[in-house]
């Protein structure tokens, strides 16, 4: 099995063959994103592999940078500005800022400018009845405008189309007649859910992703075929569950944020092996730190997520928070002379100053190199030699009154503080006590920085899994193949609606079975999102009984709602009726998962010994330096233990064990770091 995670700085590729995990790391190329994927696949060999699992931030980066194709947006007349208005929410930091504008609006960087958003004369009622028939002549005239503007695709979102798709279906036929065979996304197919803006936003993103990923997927499939790959290409969705590529391209909005979610799944799977079900997951890469929570062995999943503030996508997604903190985070001087780290990043081009690729600003990688945590000769498996002199010059060029030692030390402390603050805030947001949680440190820079954040996060321990630099890619070999269908149907739960709800679930399960082979080993999982009558927000993922739904099953659904509501909010209001909003079925296929080999214990005649010692500088006020042994991770054995300060080197990552910390090697080779 092979998996690839295309990140902002590096493309990580892992292969599992005969119980052996092999890895490759290639710099991401924004001019041709398929190149590093195919290069890594060629290094590991894909001929004969049964599956190739793929996660990417390619679509997300296109949205963020506005490198998107030109599409049209058709809405019910009078509603074409829905994309510009969003939900009229502001981020907390902008509540009192009169100059704030949402990033995707017409006043900033619109994804679909107003002249490409056209109103169509028609109207359906909330029950799906036709209030005004579709004006086909007027629709053709508006489509002629889009044709003259040269749009490459169209998104269609009409009022109440999730109840009755008739007008959207006819509009698609008119699009074909006027614009030809261009990609066309209908809200009634993409996201047949209530809440008008979220449905419109999701449909727009889907239309963009169809254009962005169509050529990408074709080139990827062609390149893999040339390398001898004949197996199944799967794309990971936003919950890091796997979907065959041809199915993913039917609704590509689901894969727009797949990369960060894979690390959460990898953490949950590995946590189950080592007996840790309460996890704070931190993926520290070159550009960002992606943080998530696993409770009771399960990632926290949302029914929607945001690409930017208020740019909503209706897709099941692991709840991942990103902050601008990583190995490439730039060290700068603030307006009052203070040291700042991030959120800007040097990326892979030009990269940190020590890379020697033209970068002149110091980064967190330069900081750790000068401290002595990073070995300039073995970085990235020895494929990239680092130049400490360039890192030193970059720090000396900062306009600051601080000494060099202070600049480096404060830069390191700020980098650690930024990550610790991000992890702690995510823990508090999710209502968990970090003292009961283990912090999983992965990403190339995670083991280097996260042990130092242990005291600030107040976590139980830090766990560095095997292959931390490619751990997210390993998550794609820990994921299930899942198909999901959901529909909105506002229904107050009373005994008389049992037949209606049963019919709804029966239809959705039949729709899923059409996508599966007859002999597929599959488990169906039912749930619904509901609220107390009168509420404007929903409580998601309320369990629904299997089998035929009768009056007793509806009663069980009501009890399940109150249980779930109490678990999430601490309150219970059994006297208030419950209304179901969105009903959901997930088909989970039995999927092979990565197995981590167990590490043997150390033989009596094989003493634990470091490969050398190094001096860690600048870590304390006036400190001359700390002498630290350096261990080769491949030489460690289960049960090995030692005190910090110490360094553990491996091919694609470095673990820094601080003074006052103790490391124990687990049975799967995990490094468990605790306070002494």
XYZ file of C-alpha atoms in Angstrom:
676
model
C 0.000 0.000 0.000
C 1.212 3.500 -0.818
C 0.049 6.867 0.486
C 1.011 10.453 -0.288
C 0.323 13.701 1.590
C 0.967 16.845 -0.454
C 1.849 19.610 2.012
C 2.696 23.267 1.661
C 6.460 22.679 1.894
C 7.053 18.950 1.333
C 5.253 16.055 -0.352
C 5.414 12.982 1.900
C 5.206 9.486 0.434
C 5.064 6.236 2.435
C 4.850 2.610 1.349
C 3.921 -0.458 3.370
C 5.196 -3.726 1.946
C 5.682 -7.032 3.780
C 5.361 -5.267 7.140
C 8.118 -2.763 6.289
C 7.430 0.986 6.192
C 9.483 2.884 3.603
C 9.381 6.653 3.188
C 10.311 9.462 0.812
C 10.107 13.245 1.172
C 10.139 15.557 -1.853
C 9.885 19.364 -1.994
C 6.421 20.473 -3.148
C 6.409 22.146 -6.572
C 3.587 24.684 -6.935
C 4.142 24.962 -10.683
C 3.431 21.242 -11.144
C 1.983 19.603 -8.029
C 1.914 16.147 -9.617
C 5.681 16.114 -10.174
C 6.767 15.517 -6.535
C 3.932 12.993 -6.086
C 5.147 10.948 -9.041
C 8.777 11.442 -8.083
C 8.125 10.043 -4.599
C 6.048 7.208 -6.050
C 8.899 6.311 -8.399
C 11.403 6.286 -5.514
C 9.316 3.778 -3.552
C 7.948 1.830 -6.527
C 4.229 1.609 -7.236
C 4.109 -1.309 -9.663
C 1.999 -4.041 -8.115
C 0.638 -1.873 -5.289
C -3.096 -2.566 -4.749
C -3.935 0.972 -3.550
C -2.516 4.492 -3.784
C -4.116 6.787 -1.176
C -3.792 10.512 -1.766
C -4.329 13.626 0.369
C -3.567 17.121 -0.782
C -3.913 20.807 0.029
C -3.815 21.583 -3.711
C -7.421 22.813 -3.838
C -7.128 24.661 -0.530
C -4.002 26.494 -1.711
C -5.779 27.494 -4.924
C -8.590 29.081 -2.909
C -6.231 30.841 -0.494
C -4.068 32.269 -3.279
C -7.103 32.943 -5.550
C -5.491 30.938 -8.320
C -8.918 29.692 -9.347
C -10.702 29.325 -12.691
C -13.480 31.663 -13.798
C -16.921 30.251 -13.030
C -20.479 31.567 -13.092
C -22.962 31.399 -10.213
C -26.725 31.169 -10.767
C -29.087 32.018 -7.907
C -32.759 32.811 -7.529
C -33.361 36.408 -8.649
C -32.677 38.770 -5.761
C -30.215 36.369 -4.109
C -27.105 36.619 -6.252
C -25.237 38.539 -3.526
C -25.536 35.671 -1.050
C -21.880 34.717 -1.671
C -20.759 38.252 -0.861
C -22.827 38.578 2.319
C -21.852 35.254 3.899
C -23.404 34.718 7.310
C -22.758 38.339 8.388
C -20.455 36.998 11.121
C -17.182 38.660 12.039
C -14.124 37.043 13.606
C -13.571 38.071 17.228
C -10.562 40.232 16.366
C -12.585 42.252 13.823
C -15.731 43.005 15.831
C -14.651 46.598 16.532
C -12.748 47.148 13.259
C -14.796 49.433 10.934
C -12.442 48.680 8.024
C -12.775 44.891 8.155
C -13.977 43.143 5.013
C -14.446 39.402 4.481
C -11.697 37.990 2.311
C -13.934 36.368 -0.318
C -16.282 39.363 -0.718
C -16.353 41.816 -3.598
C -14.508 44.433 -1.530
C -11.553 42.060 -1.106
C -10.708 39.024 -3.261
C -13.964 37.476 -4.489
C -13.901 33.875 -5.678
C -16.794 34.704 -8.019
C -17.042 38.438 -8.881
C -20.491 40.006 -8.915
C -20.700 40.308 -12.701
C -20.430 36.504 -12.920
C -23.237 35.984 -10.405
C -26.597 36.076 -12.198
C -30.146 36.044 -10.855
C -32.687 33.609 -12.349
C -36.448 34.258 -12.221
C -38.049 31.332 -10.379
C -39.152 30.493 -6.853
C -39.971 27.378 -4.867
C -41.638 27.381 -1.462
C -40.157 25.727 1.628
C -42.379 22.715 0.979
C -41.044 22.362 -2.595
C -44.134 23.701 -4.368
C -43.630 25.996 -7.366
C -44.429 29.610 -6.536
C -43.002 31.021 -9.811
C -42.124 28.830 -12.769
C -38.588 28.938 -14.157
C -38.348 31.733 -16.759
C -36.327 29.885 -19.401
C -35.988 32.826 -21.777
C -34.542 35.016 -19.024
C -32.259 32.157 -17.909
C -30.911 31.760 -21.453
C -30.179 35.504 -21.587
C -28.200 35.326 -18.348
C -26.306 32.276 -19.584
C -25.413 34.184 -22.752
C -23.755 36.794 -20.523
C -21.690 34.056 -18.856
C -20.778 32.600 -22.264
C -19.471 35.964 -23.460
C -17.477 36.283 -20.230
C -15.781 32.955 -20.923
C -16.668 31.018 -17.770
C -15.209 27.514 -17.496
C -17.899 26.134 -15.179
C -21.150 26.978 -13.401
C -22.484 26.610 -9.854
C -26.283 26.648 -9.385
C -27.999 27.262 -6.054
C -31.699 28.111 -6.077
C -33.870 28.845 -3.053
C -35.311 25.648 -1.473
C -33.832 23.436 -4.205
C -32.814 20.904 -1.539
C -36.554 20.077 -1.233
C -37.368 20.102 -4.958
C -34.484 19.993 -7.498
C -36.661 20.407 -10.617
C -35.603 23.966 -11.491
C -31.909 23.255 -10.909
C -32.066 20.166 -13.109
C -33.686 22.137 -15.935
C -31.130 24.932 -15.533
C -28.329 22.395 -15.994
C -29.911 21.366 -19.296
C -29.965 25.018 -20.363
C -26.306 25.390 -19.340
C -25.440 22.478 -21.637
C -27.375 24.086 -24.506
C -25.792 27.536 -24.135
C -22.329 26.887 -22.690
C -21.627 23.377 -23.884
C -20.163 20.546 -21.802
C -18.717 22.597 -18.937
C -18.603 21.346 -15.320
C -21.857 22.218 -13.584
C -22.559 21.801 -9.849
C -26.117 21.724 -8.465
C -26.754 22.463 -4.796
C -29.498 19.809 -4.756
C -26.859 17.174 -5.623
C -23.768 18.617 -3.955
C -25.315 19.602 -0.629
C -29.082 18.961 -0.364
C -29.179 20.562 3.075
C -30.933 23.458 4.746
C -29.179 26.762 5.497
C -29.028 28.719 2.252
C -25.596 30.336 2.445
C -23.685 27.194 3.434
C -25.336 25.322 0.555
C -24.408 28.096 -1.892
C -20.828 28.333 -0.635
C -20.364 24.551 -0.848
C -21.728 24.429 -4.389
C -19.391 27.216 -5.496
C -16.377 25.409 -3.996
C -17.449 22.167 -5.686
C -17.568 23.838 -9.105
C -14.098 25.297 -8.559
C -12.683 21.960 -7.390
C -14.091 20.141 -10.431
C -12.004 22.395 -12.632
C -8.921 22.436 -10.399
C -8.771 18.685 -9.802
C -9.920 17.419 -13.210
C -6.601 18.049 -14.968
C -4.626 17.226 -11.821
C -6.305 13.817 -11.475
C -5.899 13.013 -15.157
C -2.165 13.815 -15.044
C -1.748 11.865 -11.806
C -3.501 8.772 -13.189
C -1.464 8.957 -16.407
C 1.812 9.355 -14.514
C 1.052 6.483 -12.139
C 0.106 4.246 -15.065
C 3.445 5.021 -16.718
C 5.131 3.896 -13.475
C 3.310 0.567 -13.671
C 0.537 1.234 -11.143
C -2.616 -0.784 -11.867
C -4.377 -0.611 -8.481
C -7.050 1.650 -6.967
C -6.344 5.391 -6.656
C -8.170 6.775 -3.612
C -8.544 10.378 -2.479
C -8.932 11.238 1.194
C -11.819 13.519 2.110
C -11.960 16.154 4.853
C -12.480 13.490 7.524
C -9.524 11.504 6.100
C -11.809 8.709 4.939
C -11.032 7.261 1.516
C -13.065 7.592 -1.678
C -12.163 6.084 -5.092
C -10.838 8.841 -7.349
C -13.692 8.626 -9.873
C -16.224 8.982 -7.047
C -14.243 11.811 -5.478
C -14.352 13.752 -8.740
C -18.161 13.582 -8.693
C -18.163 15.783 -5.561
C -14.610 17.115 -5.181
C -15.572 19.698 -2.533
C -15.186 16.828 -0.056
C -11.418 16.559 -0.680
C -10.476 20.236 -0.483
C -9.056 19.987 3.076
C -7.866 16.388 3.253
C -4.193 16.733 4.198
C -4.412 17.945 7.835
C -7.223 15.495 8.660
C -5.015 12.471 7.912
C -2.733 13.187 10.869
C -5.657 13.029 13.281
C -6.667 9.607 11.948
C -3.053 8.416 12.187
C -2.917 9.598 15.808
C -6.183 7.855 16.712
C -5.025 4.584 15.127
C -1.596 4.680 16.754
C -3.128 5.723 20.088
C -5.286 2.577 20.007
C -2.118 0.478 19.668
C -0.353 2.041 22.657
C -3.444 2.282 24.871
C -3.856 6.061 24.685
C -7.361 7.184 23.697
C -7.177 10.814 24.886
C -4.909 12.723 22.518
C -3.948 16.262 21.562
C -2.546 16.006 18.038
C -0.054 18.577 16.738
C 1.375 18.385 13.220
C 4.199 20.928 12.993
C 5.398 21.176 9.416
C 7.306 23.786 7.510
C 4.514 26.363 7.204
C 1.831 25.653 9.798
C 0.894 23.714 12.906
C -2.341 21.727 12.565
C -3.957 20.897 15.914
C -6.802 18.491 16.658
C -8.305 16.420 19.466
C -9.033 12.700 19.804
C -11.364 11.772 22.680
C -12.277 8.203 23.523
C -10.228 7.057 20.535
C -12.335 9.046 18.032
C -11.457 12.310 16.254
C -13.871 15.189 16.800
C -15.832 15.553 13.542
C -17.753 18.645 12.402
C -20.573 18.737 9.856
C -19.063 21.858 8.250
C -15.726 23.638 8.137
C -14.304 26.938 6.936
C -11.629 27.458 4.278
C -11.414 31.094 5.343
C -13.496 32.969 7.888
C -17.134 32.395 6.875
C -16.205 30.555 3.663
C -18.200 27.469 4.624
C -18.162 23.957 3.170
C -20.865 21.415 4.090
C -18.710 18.317 4.490
C -17.907 16.005 7.353
C -14.460 17.097 8.506
C -12.079 16.391 11.335
C -11.958 19.496 13.496
C -8.460 20.803 12.760
C -7.215 24.252 13.790
C -4.208 25.702 11.990
C -1.789 28.362 13.211
C 1.123 29.921 11.354
C 3.916 28.149 13.211
C 6.402 25.723 11.700
C 10.008 25.141 10.795
C 9.828 27.814 8.114
C 8.211 30.494 10.313
C 9.992 33.809 9.812
C 11.738 35.568 12.699
C 11.111 39.321 12.512
C 11.336 42.445 14.660
C 8.077 44.049 15.764
C 7.172 47.740 15.877
C 8.464 48.092 19.450
C 11.625 46.059 18.853
C 10.322 42.714 20.110
C 11.175 39.362 18.547
C 8.268 37.878 16.576
C 7.979 34.431 15.008
C 5.441 33.732 12.254
C 2.830 33.607 10.930
C 4.754 34.351 7.727
C 6.792 31.471 6.355
C 9.781 31.034 4.064
C 8.088 27.943 2.569
C 10.199 25.668 0.408
C 11.214 28.518 -1.926
C 13.492 30.175 -0.952
C 13.236 28.346 2.376
C 15.194 29.082 5.584
C 18.409 31.064 5.242
C 20.523 28.015 6.097
C 19.209 26.191 2.999
C 21.393 28.397 0.832
C 18.603 28.973 -1.691
C 18.528 32.751 -1.415
C 16.563 33.171 1.800
C 17.803 36.100 3.880
C 15.357 36.133 6.806
C 15.937 33.827 9.782
C 13.396 31.100 10.525
C 12.689 28.597 13.291
C 14.859 26.072 11.432
C 17.758 28.550 11.488
C 17.098 29.052 15.194
C 17.303 25.340 16.025
C 20.379 24.953 13.839
C 22.263 27.664 15.762
C 21.135 26.206 19.098
C 22.539 22.825 18.064
C 19.291 20.834 18.009
C 19.599 20.251 14.254
C 22.700 18.572 12.838
C 23.644 20.413 9.607
C 25.102 17.254 8.076
C 22.216 14.822 8.662
C 19.226 17.111 8.064
C 16.550 15.540 5.813
C 18.449 12.273 5.760
C 21.628 14.038 4.671
C 20.118 15.086 1.322
C 20.232 18.789 2.223
C 23.361 20.247 3.836
C 22.610 23.268 6.046
C 24.936 26.257 6.400
C 25.107 27.628 9.985
C 27.003 30.686 8.748
C 24.035 31.770 6.625
C 21.681 31.260 9.572
C 23.959 33.351 11.808
C 24.195 36.088 9.182
C 20.397 36.216 8.887
C 20.039 36.750 12.649
C 22.816 39.352 12.684
C 21.057 41.280 9.904
C 17.952 41.797 12.052
C 17.591 45.426 13.126
C 17.577 44.847 16.875
C 19.401 45.950 20.003
C 19.431 42.374 21.307
C 22.659 40.401 21.246
C 22.913 37.410 18.921
C 22.422 35.036 21.849
C 19.271 36.885 22.917
C 17.874 36.945 19.394
C 18.266 33.186 18.991
C 16.991 32.346 22.474
C 13.955 34.635 22.262
C 13.145 33.345 18.762
C 13.190 29.769 20.079
C 11.049 30.637 23.101
C 8.521 32.493 20.945
C 8.289 29.590 18.480
C 7.598 27.168 21.342
C 5.167 29.603 23.004
C 3.146 30.097 19.800
C 2.650 26.359 19.376
C 1.902 25.773 23.070
C -0.690 28.554 23.066
C -2.337 27.088 19.972
C -2.531 23.574 21.467
C -3.832 24.849 24.808
C -6.494 27.004 23.132
C -7.748 24.045 21.086
C -7.955 21.911 24.227
C -9.990 24.577 26.032
C -12.224 25.147 22.970
C -13.090 21.456 22.967
C -13.719 21.426 26.726
C -10.979 18.937 27.581
C -8.464 18.992 30.430
C -4.990 18.728 28.822
C -3.650 17.105 32.011
C -5.581 13.967 31.004
C -4.284 13.980 27.424
C -1.107 12.865 25.686
C 0.374 15.252 23.135
C 1.211 13.463 19.870
C 4.162 15.277 18.252
C 4.556 14.766 14.519
C 5.377 16.636 11.370
C 9.062 17.199 10.623
C 9.342 19.984 13.228
C 6.937 18.594 15.853
C 9.409 16.426 17.845
C 11.906 19.293 17.740
C 9.600 21.858 19.391
C 6.712 20.151 21.195
C 8.594 18.544 24.130
C 9.646 22.069 25.141
C 5.954 23.070 25.104
C 4.944 20.356 27.576
C 4.910 22.585 30.671
C 2.937 25.346 28.951
C 0.350 22.912 27.563
C 0.104 21.031 30.900
C -0.291 17.705 29.095
C 0.333 14.280 30.595
C 3.211 13.405 28.273
C 4.562 13.925 24.760
C 4.572 10.931 22.393
C 6.702 10.968 19.230
C 5.386 8.193 16.916
C 7.518 6.302 14.382
C 8.250 8.242 11.189
C 6.912 11.533 12.598
C 7.945 13.504 9.529
C 5.554 11.458 7.381
C 2.984 10.539 10.013
C 0.077 12.247 8.239
C 0.785 10.197 5.127
C 0.741 7.069 7.326
C -2.727 8.174 8.426
C -3.930 7.454 4.896
C -2.929 3.839 5.480
C -4.953 3.894 8.718
C -8.185 5.225 7.190
C -11.436 3.532 6.229
C -13.115 3.780 2.840
C -16.388 5.594 3.516
C -19.344 6.770 1.437
C -21.782 9.271 2.940
C -25.261 10.496 1.999
C -27.233 13.131 3.907
C -30.501 14.980 3.358
C -32.264 17.798 5.137
C -35.924 17.291 6.009
C -37.275 19.393 8.875
C -39.335 16.898 10.868
C -40.644 17.221 14.431
C -40.096 13.773 15.964
C -43.498 12.351 16.871
C -44.837 8.769 16.555
C -46.665 9.533 13.291
C -43.450 10.390 11.369
C -41.849 6.946 11.805
C -42.792 5.743 8.313
C -41.554 8.955 6.665
C -38.151 8.763 8.397
C -37.834 5.037 7.698
C -38.456 5.702 3.986
C -35.803 8.423 4.009
C -33.136 6.146 5.518
C -34.125 3.259 3.242
C -33.692 5.467 0.166
C -30.302 6.762 1.338
C -28.999 3.254 2.077
C -30.202 2.092 -1.352
C -28.381 5.039 -2.922
C -25.177 3.999 -1.150
C -25.524 0.339 -2.143
C -25.589 1.403 -5.798
C -22.023 2.702 -5.348
C -20.744 -0.533 -3.781
C -19.929 -3.924 -5.216
C -22.320 -6.742 -4.354
C -19.730 -8.569 -2.224
C -18.464 -5.507 -0.331
C -18.041 -5.950 3.427
C -19.798 -2.827 4.656
C -21.267 -1.401 7.839
C -24.013 1.246 7.696
C -23.993 3.943 10.368
C -27.084 6.126 10.819
C -27.283 9.480 12.561
C -29.147 12.759 12.422
C -28.597 16.416 13.284
C -31.444 17.924 15.279
C -32.422 20.680 17.648
C -34.966 21.586 20.269
C -37.928 23.198 18.523
C -37.195 26.916 18.301
C -33.395 26.603 18.320
C -31.432 27.953 15.343
C -28.420 25.640 15.762
C -28.182 21.881 15.510
C -26.744 19.126 17.683
C -24.967 16.791 15.215
C -24.402 13.031 15.035
C -27.297 11.832 17.169
C -27.436 8.002 16.840
C -30.340 6.384 14.963
C -31.357 2.704 15.472
C -30.745 0.149 12.721
C -33.510 -1.733 10.970
C -37.083 -0.635 10.337
C -37.930 2.592 12.138
C -41.238 2.378 14.009
C -42.746 4.404 16.844
C -40.402 2.871 19.445
C -37.386 3.716 17.228
C -38.502 7.365 17.000
C -38.805 7.413 20.799
C -35.239 6.059 20.992
C -34.091 8.814 18.607
C -35.577 11.429 20.943
C -33.825 9.927 23.982
C -30.545 9.774 22.025
C -30.902 13.453 21.178
C -31.320 14.465 24.820
C -28.350 12.272 25.806
C -26.142 13.804 23.104
C -27.340 17.320 23.910
C -26.569 16.827 27.604
C -23.132 15.415 26.812
C -22.275 18.454 24.690
C -23.930 21.246 26.701
C -24.446 19.894 30.198
C -28.202 20.572 30.014
C -31.265 18.446 29.358
C -34.703 19.748 28.298
C -36.921 16.704 27.868
C -40.066 18.830 28.013
C -39.191 20.516 24.673
C -40.001 18.661 21.401
C -37.110 17.586 19.167
C -36.913 18.443 15.467
C -34.737 16.442 13.058
C -32.992 18.580 10.440
C -30.397 16.531 8.562
C -30.473 12.736 8.320
C -27.256 10.895 7.461
C -26.014 7.426 6.484
C -22.340 6.409 6.307
C -21.249 3.204 4.564
C -17.936 2.088 6.107
C -16.014 -0.533 4.119
C -13.640 -2.983 5.752
C -10.201 -1.569 4.798
C -6.704 -2.973 5.524
C -4.701 -0.720 7.846
C -1.027 -0.143 8.514
C 0.533 -2.391 11.141
C 3.491 -0.993 13.040
C 6.245 -3.550 13.714
C 7.109 -4.060 17.372
C 10.597 -3.088 18.472
C 12.725 -5.750 20.150
C 14.123 -5.227 23.646
C 17.823 -4.468 24.062
C 20.131 -7.451 24.424
C 22.262 -7.590 27.546
C 25.486 -7.480 25.528
C 24.302 -4.413 23.582
C 24.516 -1.378 25.894
C 22.699 1.854 25.051
C 25.215 4.435 23.886
C 24.954 7.785 22.093
C 26.605 8.182 18.711
C 28.193 11.440 19.870
C 27.608 14.479 22.054
C 26.726 18.032 21.090
C 26.527 21.410 22.807
C 23.142 23.137 23.009
C 23.616 26.907 23.141
C 21.415 29.919 23.899
C 18.791 27.963 25.905
C 19.237 29.906 29.138
C 20.156 33.386 30.303
C 23.938 33.571 30.455
C 24.279 29.814 29.948
C 27.565 28.578 28.502
C 25.834 25.666 26.852
C 24.378 22.271 27.692
C 26.203 19.086 26.815
C 23.709 16.673 25.281
C 24.161 13.092 24.047
C 22.905 12.412 20.532
C 21.148 9.098 19.852
C 20.322 7.437 16.542
C 16.647 6.495 16.644
C 17.180 3.414 14.500
C 19.551 2.072 17.185
C 17.049 2.494 20.058
C 15.240 -0.541 21.466
C 12.005 -1.019 23.410
C 12.513 -0.134 27.050
C 15.486 2.167 26.503
C 15.369 5.281 28.659
C 17.496 8.319 29.379
C 17.286 11.835 30.794
C 17.452 15.135 28.961
C 19.006 17.222 27.681
C 19.392 14.840 24.768
C 18.851 14.694 21.016
C 17.393 11.826 18.992
C 18.172 11.981 15.269
C 16.369 10.098 12.513
C 16.154 10.469 8.761
C 13.442 13.119 8.488
C 13.060 14.537 11.999
C 14.856 15.435 15.222
C 13.552 15.016 18.781
C 14.775 17.400 21.468
C 14.460 16.109 25.046
C 14.822 19.087 27.359
C 16.563 19.363 30.694
C 14.327 17.978 33.442
C 12.618 15.537 31.044
C 12.861 11.760 30.785
C 12.428 9.624 27.645
C 11.269 6.007 27.448
C 11.102 4.002 24.210
C 7.806 2.109 23.763
C 7.198 -1.261 22.141
C 6.342 0.217 18.735
C 9.367 2.498 18.815
C 7.416 5.507 20.083
C 9.353 8.015 22.181
C 7.431 8.849 25.371
C 8.701 12.011 27.077
C 7.619 12.961 30.585
C 8.772 15.349 33.285
C 11.208 13.814 35.738
